[in-house]
Amino acid sequence: MRTSTLRYCALIDHVLNKNSPLLTASQIASLDRTQSEYEDFADAHVEHYAQQSCRELCTAMQRKLPRELRDMIHDYILSPTRDEPVFINNDYFDNVDEPYRDIVAGFAEERGYGYAHMCSEGFVDLDTMSEFARRWYHHTKLWLFLTPAEVAEFFETDIWGLGLESDRLLRHLEVEVCGTEYEDNITPLQQCLFKLAPGASIVFHLRVAFIYGYGEFTYDEDFTMFLLSERVSELFPLMRQLIDVGYELYGALDGYEDFRVTPATLDREVWKDTLMKHCEGRDCRSVLLILGGFADQEQGGDRHVTAGGHNATGSKYPHSLLQVSG
């Protein structure tokens, strides 16, 4: 790419910024078009050069550095997003045969985290991408807005489309506990949670909405917490087994702070009292307003979830099923 291209773009930008009152509308439009064409030309050449240089660097890294040092490099690249929650809803299964690397790249680009290129075969070879994906799973907190049955199904797939066993790599997971007696929370979670990485942390989310549904309702806090503690008590044997093998367990109510689950807390009344304390002086219905986007999207057939209740825009990558919390 010639230096004159960049200089010409800079000159046009200067003219538009400094002398626009002296230009006619047609002249401004012509300069805008020319500048856009030159910028596209420059972007294409920069991307081509970056792809070539990045792949050469990855090849050298694979040849000269041991795995431990390569992982340190991947960890450094991922450090701005470490431990940031990522939401996944059931739209993930619509095209489960397709890799979702572009979605990962989408929120990385949107947030300015600087690793979107690590999701593209144009920039990195598959060996390097696989290593990077493993570290991504290691550091990412996945919030699965899924039923336990969908959680088990999710663990049979790989977001990166590389055939990785994601469940054995994950160190933090948050799942939704169904609120009705007609849904089995136990069997699917027994099948998958014990496959998580040793020492992984698991958060069990309870939601008032799963008891009342969305919309108008008469709210009885004491009775609601009784129903939620009754429902989660079915999971106590599973929770005890998970604790015994070294996993860290937490409970959560709607959007309130997590609380640690230990063998001593595996009691229905203890859970009810804990849930009551977490919502003491606060109206759980206000949290439903924050989560109202879930219901609206589900009812409308568009269940793309973002933490802020809106879809991000402006990225060249598709994104919706995976979103970073705001």
PDB file of C-alpha atoms in Angstrom, residues 100-110 115-117 119 315 317-318:
ATOM      1  CA  TYR A 100     -19.833 -19.701  16.819  1.00  0.00           C
ATOM      2  CA  ARG A 101     -16.357 -18.209  16.650  1.00  0.00           C
ATOM      3  CA  ASP A 102     -17.766 -15.178  14.841  1.00  0.00           C
ATOM      4  CA  ILE A 103     -20.026 -14.497  17.808  1.00  0.00           C
ATOM      5  CA  VAL A 104     -17.079 -14.683  20.183  1.00  0.00           C
ATOM      6  CA  ALA A 105     -15.205 -12.337  17.844  1.00  0.00           C
ATOM      7  CA  GLY A 106     -18.236 -10.044  17.731  1.00  0.00           C
ATOM      8  CA  PHE A 107     -18.340  -9.192  21.410  1.00  0.00           C
ATOM      9  CA  ALA A 108     -14.528  -9.058  21.576  1.00  0.00           C
ATOM     10  CA  GLU A 109     -14.572  -6.438  18.818  1.00  0.00           C
ATOM     11  CA  GLU A 110     -17.560  -4.625  20.306  1.00  0.00           C
ATOM     12  CA  TYR A 115      -8.670 -10.703  20.367  1.00  0.00           C
ATOM     13  CA  ALA A 116     -11.315 -10.902  17.625  1.00  0.00           C
ATOM     14  CA  HIS A 117      -8.609 -11.924  15.147  1.00  0.00           C
ATOM     15  CA  CYS A 119     -11.215 -16.408  16.092  1.00  0.00           C
ATOM     16  CA  SER A 315     -19.932  -4.801  14.710  1.00  0.00           C
ATOM     17  CA  TYR A 317     -19.494  -9.865  13.248  1.00  0.00           C
ATOM     18  CA  PRO A 318     -22.872 -11.531  13.926  1.00  0.00           C
TER      19      PRO A 318
END
